[in-house]
CSV table of C-alpha atoms in Angstrom, one decimal:
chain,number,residue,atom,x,y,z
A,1,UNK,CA,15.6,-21.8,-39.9
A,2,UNK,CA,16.0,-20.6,-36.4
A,3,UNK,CA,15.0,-17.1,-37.9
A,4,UNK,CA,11.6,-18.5,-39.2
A,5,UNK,CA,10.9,-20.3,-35.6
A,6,UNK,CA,11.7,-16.4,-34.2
A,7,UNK,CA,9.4,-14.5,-36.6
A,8,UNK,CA,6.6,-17.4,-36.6
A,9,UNK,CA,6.9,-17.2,-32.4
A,10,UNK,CA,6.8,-13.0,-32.8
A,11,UNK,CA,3.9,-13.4,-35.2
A,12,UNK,CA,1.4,-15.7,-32.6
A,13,UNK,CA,2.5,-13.5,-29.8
A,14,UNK,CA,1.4,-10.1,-32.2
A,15,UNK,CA,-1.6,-12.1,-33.6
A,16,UNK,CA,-2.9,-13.8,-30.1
A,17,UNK,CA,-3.1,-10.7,-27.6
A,18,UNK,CA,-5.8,-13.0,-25.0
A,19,UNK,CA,-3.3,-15.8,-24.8
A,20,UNK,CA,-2.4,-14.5,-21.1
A,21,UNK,CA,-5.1,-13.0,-20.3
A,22,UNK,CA,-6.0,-15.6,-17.3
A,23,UNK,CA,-3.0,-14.3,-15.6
A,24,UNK,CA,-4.7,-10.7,-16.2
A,25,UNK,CA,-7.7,-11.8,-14.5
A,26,UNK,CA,-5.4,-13.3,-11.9
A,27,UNK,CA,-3.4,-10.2,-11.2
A,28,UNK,CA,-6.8,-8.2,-10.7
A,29,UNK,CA,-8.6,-10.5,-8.7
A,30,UNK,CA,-5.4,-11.0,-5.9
A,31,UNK,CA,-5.1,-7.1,-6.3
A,32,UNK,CA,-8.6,-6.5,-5.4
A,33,UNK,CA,-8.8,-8.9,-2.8
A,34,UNK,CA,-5.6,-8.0,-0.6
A,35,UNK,CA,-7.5,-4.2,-1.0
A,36,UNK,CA,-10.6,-5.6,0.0
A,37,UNK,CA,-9.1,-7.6,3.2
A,38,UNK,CA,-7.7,-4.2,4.3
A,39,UNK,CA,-11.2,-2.1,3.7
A,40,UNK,CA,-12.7,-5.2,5.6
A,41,UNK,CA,-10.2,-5.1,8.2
A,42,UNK,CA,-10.6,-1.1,8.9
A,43,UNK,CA,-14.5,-1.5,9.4
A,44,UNK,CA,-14.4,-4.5,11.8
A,45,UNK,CA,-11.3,-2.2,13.9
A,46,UNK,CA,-13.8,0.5,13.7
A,47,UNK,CA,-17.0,-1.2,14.6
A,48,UNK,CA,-15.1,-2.7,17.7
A,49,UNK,CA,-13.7,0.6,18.8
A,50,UNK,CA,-17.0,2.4,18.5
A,51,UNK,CA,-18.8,-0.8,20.8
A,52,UNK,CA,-15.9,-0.2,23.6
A,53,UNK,CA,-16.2,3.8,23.4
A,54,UNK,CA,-20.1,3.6,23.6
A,55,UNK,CA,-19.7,1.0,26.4
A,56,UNK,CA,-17.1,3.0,28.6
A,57,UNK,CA,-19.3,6.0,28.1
A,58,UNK,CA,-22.0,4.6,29.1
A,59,UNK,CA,-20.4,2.9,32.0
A,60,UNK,CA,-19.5,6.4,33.0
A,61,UNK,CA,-22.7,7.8,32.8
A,62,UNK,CA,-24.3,5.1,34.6
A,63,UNK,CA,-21.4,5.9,37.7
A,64,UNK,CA,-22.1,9.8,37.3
A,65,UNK,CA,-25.7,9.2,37.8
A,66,UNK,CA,-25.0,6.4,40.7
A,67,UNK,CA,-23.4,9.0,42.7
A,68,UNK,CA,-25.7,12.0,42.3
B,1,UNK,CA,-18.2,11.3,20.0
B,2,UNK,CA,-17.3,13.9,17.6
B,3,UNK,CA,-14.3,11.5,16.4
B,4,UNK,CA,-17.3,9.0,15.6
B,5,UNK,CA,-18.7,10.8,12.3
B,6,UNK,CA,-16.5,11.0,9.4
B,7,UNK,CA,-15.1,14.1,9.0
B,8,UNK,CA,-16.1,16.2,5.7
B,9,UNK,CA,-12.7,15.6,4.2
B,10,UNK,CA,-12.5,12.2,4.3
B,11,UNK,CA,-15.7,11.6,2.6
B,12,UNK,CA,-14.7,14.0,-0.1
B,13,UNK,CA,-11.5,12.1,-0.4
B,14,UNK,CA,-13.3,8.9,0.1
B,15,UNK,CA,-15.8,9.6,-3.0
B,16,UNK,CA,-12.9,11.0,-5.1
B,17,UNK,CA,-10.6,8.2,-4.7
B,18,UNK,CA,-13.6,5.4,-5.4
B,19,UNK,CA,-14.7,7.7,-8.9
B,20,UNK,CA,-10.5,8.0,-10.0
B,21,UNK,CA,-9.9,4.5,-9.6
B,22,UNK,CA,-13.2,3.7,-11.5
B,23,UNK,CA,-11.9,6.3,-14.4
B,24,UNK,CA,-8.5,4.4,-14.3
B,25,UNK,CA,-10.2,1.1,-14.7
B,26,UNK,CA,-11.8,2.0,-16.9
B,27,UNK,CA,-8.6,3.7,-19.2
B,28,UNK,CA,-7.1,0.4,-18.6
B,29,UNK,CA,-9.3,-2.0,-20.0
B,30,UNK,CA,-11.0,0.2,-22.9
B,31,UNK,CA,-8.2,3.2,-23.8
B,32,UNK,CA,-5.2,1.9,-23.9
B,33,UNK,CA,-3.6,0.1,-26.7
B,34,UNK,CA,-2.6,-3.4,-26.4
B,35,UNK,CA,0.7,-3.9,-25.6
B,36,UNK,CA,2.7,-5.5,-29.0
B,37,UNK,CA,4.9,-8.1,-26.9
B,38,UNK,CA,2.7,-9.3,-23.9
B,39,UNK,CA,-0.8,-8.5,-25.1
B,40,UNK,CA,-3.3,-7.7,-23.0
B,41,UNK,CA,-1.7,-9.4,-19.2
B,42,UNK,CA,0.5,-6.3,-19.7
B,43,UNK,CA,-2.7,-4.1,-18.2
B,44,UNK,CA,-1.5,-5.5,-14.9
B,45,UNK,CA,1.4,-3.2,-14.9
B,46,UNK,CA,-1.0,-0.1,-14.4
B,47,UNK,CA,-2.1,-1.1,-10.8
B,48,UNK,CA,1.3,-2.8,-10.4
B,49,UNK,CA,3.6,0.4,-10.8
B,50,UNK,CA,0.5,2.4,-8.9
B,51,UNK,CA,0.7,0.5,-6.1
B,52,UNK,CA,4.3,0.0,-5.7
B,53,UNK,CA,4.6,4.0,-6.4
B,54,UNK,CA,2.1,4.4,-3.5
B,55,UNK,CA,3.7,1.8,-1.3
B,56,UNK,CA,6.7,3.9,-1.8
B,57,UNK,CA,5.1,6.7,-1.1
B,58,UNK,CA,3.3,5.6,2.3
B,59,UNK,CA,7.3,4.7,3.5
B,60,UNK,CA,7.9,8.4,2.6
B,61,UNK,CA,5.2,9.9,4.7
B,62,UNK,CA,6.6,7.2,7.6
B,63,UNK,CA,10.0,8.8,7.0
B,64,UNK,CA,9.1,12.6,7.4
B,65,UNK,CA,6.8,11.2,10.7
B,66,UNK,CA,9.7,9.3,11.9
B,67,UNK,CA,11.8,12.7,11.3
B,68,UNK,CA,9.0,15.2,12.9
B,69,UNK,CA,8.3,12.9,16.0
B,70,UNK,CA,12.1,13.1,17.1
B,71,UNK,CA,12.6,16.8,16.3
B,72,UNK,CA,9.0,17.1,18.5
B,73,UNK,CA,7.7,14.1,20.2
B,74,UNK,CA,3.6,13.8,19.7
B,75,UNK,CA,1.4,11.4,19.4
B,76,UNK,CA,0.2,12.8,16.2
B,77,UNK,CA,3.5,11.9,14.1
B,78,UNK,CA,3.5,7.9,15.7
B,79,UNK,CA,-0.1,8.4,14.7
B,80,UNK,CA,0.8,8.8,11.2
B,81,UNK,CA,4.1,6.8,10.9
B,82,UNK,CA,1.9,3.8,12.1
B,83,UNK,CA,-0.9,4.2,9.6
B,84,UNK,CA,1.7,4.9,6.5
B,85,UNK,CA,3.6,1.9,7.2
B,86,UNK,CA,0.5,0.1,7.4
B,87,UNK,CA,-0.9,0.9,4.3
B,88,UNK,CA,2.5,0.5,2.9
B,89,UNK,CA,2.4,-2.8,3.6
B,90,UNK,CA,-0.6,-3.6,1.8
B,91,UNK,CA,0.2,-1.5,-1.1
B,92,UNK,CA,3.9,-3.1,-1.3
B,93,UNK,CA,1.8,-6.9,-0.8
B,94,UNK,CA,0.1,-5.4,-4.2
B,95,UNK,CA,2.6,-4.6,-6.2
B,96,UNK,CA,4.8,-8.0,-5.2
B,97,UNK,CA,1.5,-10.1,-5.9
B,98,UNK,CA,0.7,-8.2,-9.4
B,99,UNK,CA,4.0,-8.5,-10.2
B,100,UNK,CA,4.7,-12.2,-9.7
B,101,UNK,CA,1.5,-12.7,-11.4
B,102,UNK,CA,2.9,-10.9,-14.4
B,103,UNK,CA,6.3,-12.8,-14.1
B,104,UNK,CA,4.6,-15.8,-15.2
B,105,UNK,CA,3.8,-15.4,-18.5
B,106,UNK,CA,6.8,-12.7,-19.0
B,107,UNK,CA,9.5,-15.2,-17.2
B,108,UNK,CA,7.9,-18.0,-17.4
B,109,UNK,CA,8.1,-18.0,-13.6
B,110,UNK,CA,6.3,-16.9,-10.3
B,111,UNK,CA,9.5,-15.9,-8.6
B,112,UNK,CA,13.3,-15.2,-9.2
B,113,UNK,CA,15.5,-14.0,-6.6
B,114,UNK,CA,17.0,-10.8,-9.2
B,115,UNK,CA,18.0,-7.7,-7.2
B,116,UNK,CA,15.3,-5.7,-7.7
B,117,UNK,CA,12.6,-9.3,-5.9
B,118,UNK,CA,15.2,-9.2,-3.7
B,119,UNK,CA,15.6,-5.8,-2.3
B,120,UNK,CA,11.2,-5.7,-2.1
B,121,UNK,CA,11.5,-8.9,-0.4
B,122,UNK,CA,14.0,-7.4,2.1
B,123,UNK,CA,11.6,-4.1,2.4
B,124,UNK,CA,8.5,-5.8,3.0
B,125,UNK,CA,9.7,-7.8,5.8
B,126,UNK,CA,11.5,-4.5,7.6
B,127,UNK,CA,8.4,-2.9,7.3
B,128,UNK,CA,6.6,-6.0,8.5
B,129,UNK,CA,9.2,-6.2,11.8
B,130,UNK,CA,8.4,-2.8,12.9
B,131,UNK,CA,5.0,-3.8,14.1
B,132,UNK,CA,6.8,-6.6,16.3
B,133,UNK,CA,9.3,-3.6,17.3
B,134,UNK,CA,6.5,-1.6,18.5
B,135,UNK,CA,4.2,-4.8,20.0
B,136,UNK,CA,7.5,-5.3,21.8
B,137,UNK,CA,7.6,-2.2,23.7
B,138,UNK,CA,5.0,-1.3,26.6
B,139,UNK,CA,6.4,2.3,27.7
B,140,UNK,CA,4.3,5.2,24.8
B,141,UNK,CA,7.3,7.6,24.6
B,142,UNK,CA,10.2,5.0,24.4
B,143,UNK,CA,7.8,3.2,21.6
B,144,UNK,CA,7.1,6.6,19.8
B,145,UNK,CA,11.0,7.2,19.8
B,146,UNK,CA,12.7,3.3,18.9
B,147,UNK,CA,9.9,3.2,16.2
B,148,UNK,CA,10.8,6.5,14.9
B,149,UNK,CA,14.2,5.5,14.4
B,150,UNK,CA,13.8,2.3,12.9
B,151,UNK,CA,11.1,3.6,10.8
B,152,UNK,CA,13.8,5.8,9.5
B,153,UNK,CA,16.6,3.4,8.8
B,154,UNK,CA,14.0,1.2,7.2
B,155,UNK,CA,13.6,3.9,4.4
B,156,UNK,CA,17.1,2.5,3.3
B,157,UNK,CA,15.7,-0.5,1.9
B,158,UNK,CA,13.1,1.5,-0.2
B,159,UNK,CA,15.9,3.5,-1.8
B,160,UNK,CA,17.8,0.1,-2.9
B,161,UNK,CA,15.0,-1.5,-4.1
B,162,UNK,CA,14.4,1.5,-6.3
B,163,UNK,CA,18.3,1.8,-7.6
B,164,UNK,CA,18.6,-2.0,-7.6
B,165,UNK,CA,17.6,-2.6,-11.4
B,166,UNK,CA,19.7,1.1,-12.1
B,167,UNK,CA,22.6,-0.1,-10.8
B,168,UNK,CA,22.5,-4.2,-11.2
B,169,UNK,CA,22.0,-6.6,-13.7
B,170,UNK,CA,18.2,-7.5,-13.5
B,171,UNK,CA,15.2,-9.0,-15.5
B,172,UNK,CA,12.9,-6.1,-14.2
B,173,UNK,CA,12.1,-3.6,-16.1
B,174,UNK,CA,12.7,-0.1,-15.6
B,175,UNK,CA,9.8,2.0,-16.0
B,176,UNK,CA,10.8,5.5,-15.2
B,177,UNK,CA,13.8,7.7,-16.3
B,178,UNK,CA,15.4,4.3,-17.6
B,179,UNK,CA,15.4,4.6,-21.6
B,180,UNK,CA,18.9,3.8,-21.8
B,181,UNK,CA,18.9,1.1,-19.0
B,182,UNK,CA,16.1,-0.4,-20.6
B,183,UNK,CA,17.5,-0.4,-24.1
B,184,UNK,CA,20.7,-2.3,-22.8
B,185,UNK,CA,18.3,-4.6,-21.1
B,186,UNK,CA,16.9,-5.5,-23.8
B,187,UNK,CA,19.3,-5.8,-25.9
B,188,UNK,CA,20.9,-8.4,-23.6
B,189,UNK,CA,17.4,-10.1,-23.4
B,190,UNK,CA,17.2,-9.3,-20.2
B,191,UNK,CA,13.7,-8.1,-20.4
B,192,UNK,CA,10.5,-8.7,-22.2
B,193,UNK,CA,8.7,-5.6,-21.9
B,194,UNK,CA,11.0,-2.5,-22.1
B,195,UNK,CA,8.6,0.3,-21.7
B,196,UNK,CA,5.2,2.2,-22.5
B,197,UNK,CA,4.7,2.1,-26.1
B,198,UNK,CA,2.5,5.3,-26.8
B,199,UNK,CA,1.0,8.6,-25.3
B,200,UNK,CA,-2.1,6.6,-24.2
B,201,UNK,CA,-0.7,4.0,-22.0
B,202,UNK,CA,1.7,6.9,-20.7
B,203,UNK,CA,-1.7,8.9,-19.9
B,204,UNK,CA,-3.5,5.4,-18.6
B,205,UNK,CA,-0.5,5.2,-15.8
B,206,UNK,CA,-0.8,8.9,-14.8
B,207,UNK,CA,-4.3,8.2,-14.1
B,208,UNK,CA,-3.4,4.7,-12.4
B,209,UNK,CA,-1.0,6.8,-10.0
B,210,UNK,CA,-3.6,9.5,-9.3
B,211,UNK,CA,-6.0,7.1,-8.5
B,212,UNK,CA,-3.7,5.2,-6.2
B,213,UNK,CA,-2.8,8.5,-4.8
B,214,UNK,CA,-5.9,9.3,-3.7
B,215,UNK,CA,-6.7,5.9,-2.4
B,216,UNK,CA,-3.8,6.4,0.1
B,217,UNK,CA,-5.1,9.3,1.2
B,218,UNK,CA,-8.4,8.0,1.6
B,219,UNK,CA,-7.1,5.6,3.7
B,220,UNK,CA,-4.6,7.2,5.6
B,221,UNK,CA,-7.8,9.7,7.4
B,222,UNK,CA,-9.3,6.8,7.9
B,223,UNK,CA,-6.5,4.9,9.6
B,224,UNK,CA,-5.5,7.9,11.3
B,225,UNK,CA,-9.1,8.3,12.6
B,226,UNK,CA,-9.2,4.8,13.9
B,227,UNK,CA,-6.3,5.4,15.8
B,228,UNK,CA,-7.5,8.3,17.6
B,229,UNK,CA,-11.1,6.3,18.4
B,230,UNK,CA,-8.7,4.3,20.1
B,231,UNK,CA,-6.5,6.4,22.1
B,232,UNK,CA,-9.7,8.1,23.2
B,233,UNK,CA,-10.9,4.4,24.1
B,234,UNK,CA,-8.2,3.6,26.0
B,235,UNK,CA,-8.1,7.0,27.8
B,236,UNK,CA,-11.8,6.3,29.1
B,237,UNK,CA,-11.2,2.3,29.4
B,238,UNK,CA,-8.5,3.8,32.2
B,239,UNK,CA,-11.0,6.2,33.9
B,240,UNK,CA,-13.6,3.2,34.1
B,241,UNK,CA,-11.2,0.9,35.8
B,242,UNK,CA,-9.8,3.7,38.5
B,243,UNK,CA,-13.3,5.0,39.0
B,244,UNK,CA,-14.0,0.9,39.5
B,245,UNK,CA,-10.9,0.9,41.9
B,246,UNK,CA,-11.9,3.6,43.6
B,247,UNK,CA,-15.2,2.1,44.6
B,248,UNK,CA,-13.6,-1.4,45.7
C-alpha cells in the first residue's frame, strides 16, 4: 500500500514537471529585481557625483576668473 | 573629467557580461534537461549557485584588499575592499532569496534554521556591519586599517558556511566535490535534489558561473569608478570651501 502511494506520488512528480513552476518565476523575478535595485542604485550614485563634480568645478572656475 | 567617461574596459566588460548572461538564460530555459525530481523550479539553482559562487568570490577579492592594504596602506585597496563587499552583499541577498524561493516547493518551507541558512545568515549580516564599522569612523587611515581587519576576520564566516553542509547534518545540498556527502544525504532523506543529472545541466552551470563572473567584474569597475568620482569630489568640495574661507 504505502509503496503504491510512493510510486503513484514519484509518478505525478515525473509526469507534472510545471507544477512549481510559479516558484520558478518567483525565484527569477526577486533575482532580477534585487540586480536591478543595485544597477539603479549605481546610476543615481553616479548621476549625483557627476552634478557635485560639475558644480565644484564650475564654482572654481567662476573664482579663477573673479580674481583675474 | 577624465574619470567621467567610461573607461574602454569597462564597456568591453560591461557588453560581455550583458551577452553571457543572455547565453546563460538562455541554456537555462531551452538546453537543459528538466530535472527528474523537482521539474522545472530546479532551473533556479543556475543563478542560485552563480550568485552565491560570486558572492563568495566578491568576499575573496575583499580578503586579498584587506591583506594588500595592511602590507601597504592605499586608498586603492579600501577602494576595492569596499566595492567587493558591496557587491557581495547583493550577490549573497541573491543566492539567500533564490534559495528560499526554491526551499518551498523542495522543503515545503521558506526558511529552516540548518547549518548551512545559518552560517549565510551569520555572513550576510558581518558583511552588512562592516559598512556601520566604517560609517562609524571619521579619521581615512584608521578607517582604511579597522576595516581591513575586520574585513579579514569576516572571511571566517564564508569558509563555515561553505564546510557547514561538509561537516554537519543538513537538508542543503551539496553541489560541488560532494558525491558521497550527497549520496548519504539522500539516503537519509535528507535532501530532495542530490545533484546535476547530466553533461548539459553540468555545461548550463559553467555558463551560469561565467556569466555571473563577468557580471562582478562589470560591476566592480564600475563601483570602483564611482568611488574615485567621489574622492575626486570631495577633494574639490574641500578646495571650494577653503577658497570660500579664504575670501570671508
Amino acid at each position: 500500500m504505502t509503496m503504491t502511494i510512493l510510486s503513484a506520488a514519484a509518478l505525478q512528480i515525473s509526469t507534472d514537471p510545471n507544477q512549481f513552476n510559479n516558484y520558478l518565476l518567483l525565484g527569477y523575478a526577486a533575482m532580477w529585481t534585487i540586480g536591478m535595485i543595485y544597477i539603479i542604485s549605481l546610476a543615481l550614485r553616479q548621476r549625483n557625483v557627476r552634478r557635485d563634480l560639475d558644480l565644484m568645478e564650475q564654482i572654481l572656475q567662476e573664482d579663477d576668473q573673479t580674481e583675474r | 573629467m577624465e574619470l567621467a567617461k567610461l573607461n574602454r574596459n569597462t564597456r568591453i566588460l560591461n557588453i560581455a557580461a550583458i551577452v553571457v548572461l543572455a547565453i546563460a538564460l538562455g541554456m537555462i530555459f531551452f538546453y537543459a534537461p528538466v530535472e527528474q525530481t523537482m521539474g522545472n523550479v530546479q532551473r533556479i539553482f543556475y543563478f542560485h549557485v552563480g550568485s552565491a559562487w560570486v558572492g563568495s568570490l566578491a568576499f575573496l577579492v575583499a580578503l586579498v584588499s584587506g591583506i594588500m592594504f595592511l602590507r601597504k596602506p592605499s586608498r586603492k585597496w579600501d577602494t576595492t575592499a569596499v566595492a567587493a563587499v558591496e557587491i557581495g552583499l547583493v550577490f549573497l541577498s541573491m543566492a539567500i532569496v533564490s534559495g528560499s524561493v526554491w526551499g518551498k516547493p523542495a522543503w515545503n518551507t521558506w526558511w529552516l534554521w540548518s547549518p548551512r541558512l545559518t552560517m549565510v545568515t551569520i555572513a550576510w549580516l558581518a558583511y552588512a556591519a562592516y559598512f556601520m564599522l566604517r560609517g562609524a569612523i571619521d579619521d581615512e587611515e584608521r578607517r582604511g586599517r579597522f576595516s581591513a581587519v575586520y574585513v579579514i576576520i569576516s572571511f571566517v564566516t564564508i569558509i563555515l558556511t561553505f564546510v557547514s553542509i561538509r561537516i554537519l547534518r543538513d537538508i542543503h545540498p551539496v553541489v560541488f566535490g560532494g558525491a558521497m556527502e550527497s549520496a548519504q544525504g539522500a539516503s537519509e532523506g535528507l535532501q530532495e535534489f542530490s545533484g546535476l543529472d547530466s553533461m548539459k545541466m553540468v555545461i548550463t552551470l559553467n555558463v551560469s558561473v561565467i556569466a555571473f563572473t563577468l557580471v562582478f567584474g562589470a560591476w566592480m569597475l564600475n563601483r570602483i569608478r564611482l568611488q574615485r568620482l567621489t574622492d575626486e569630489t570631495q577633494i574639490l568640495k574641500s578646495r571650494v570651501a577653503a577658497q570660500l574661507q579664504g575670501e570671508v
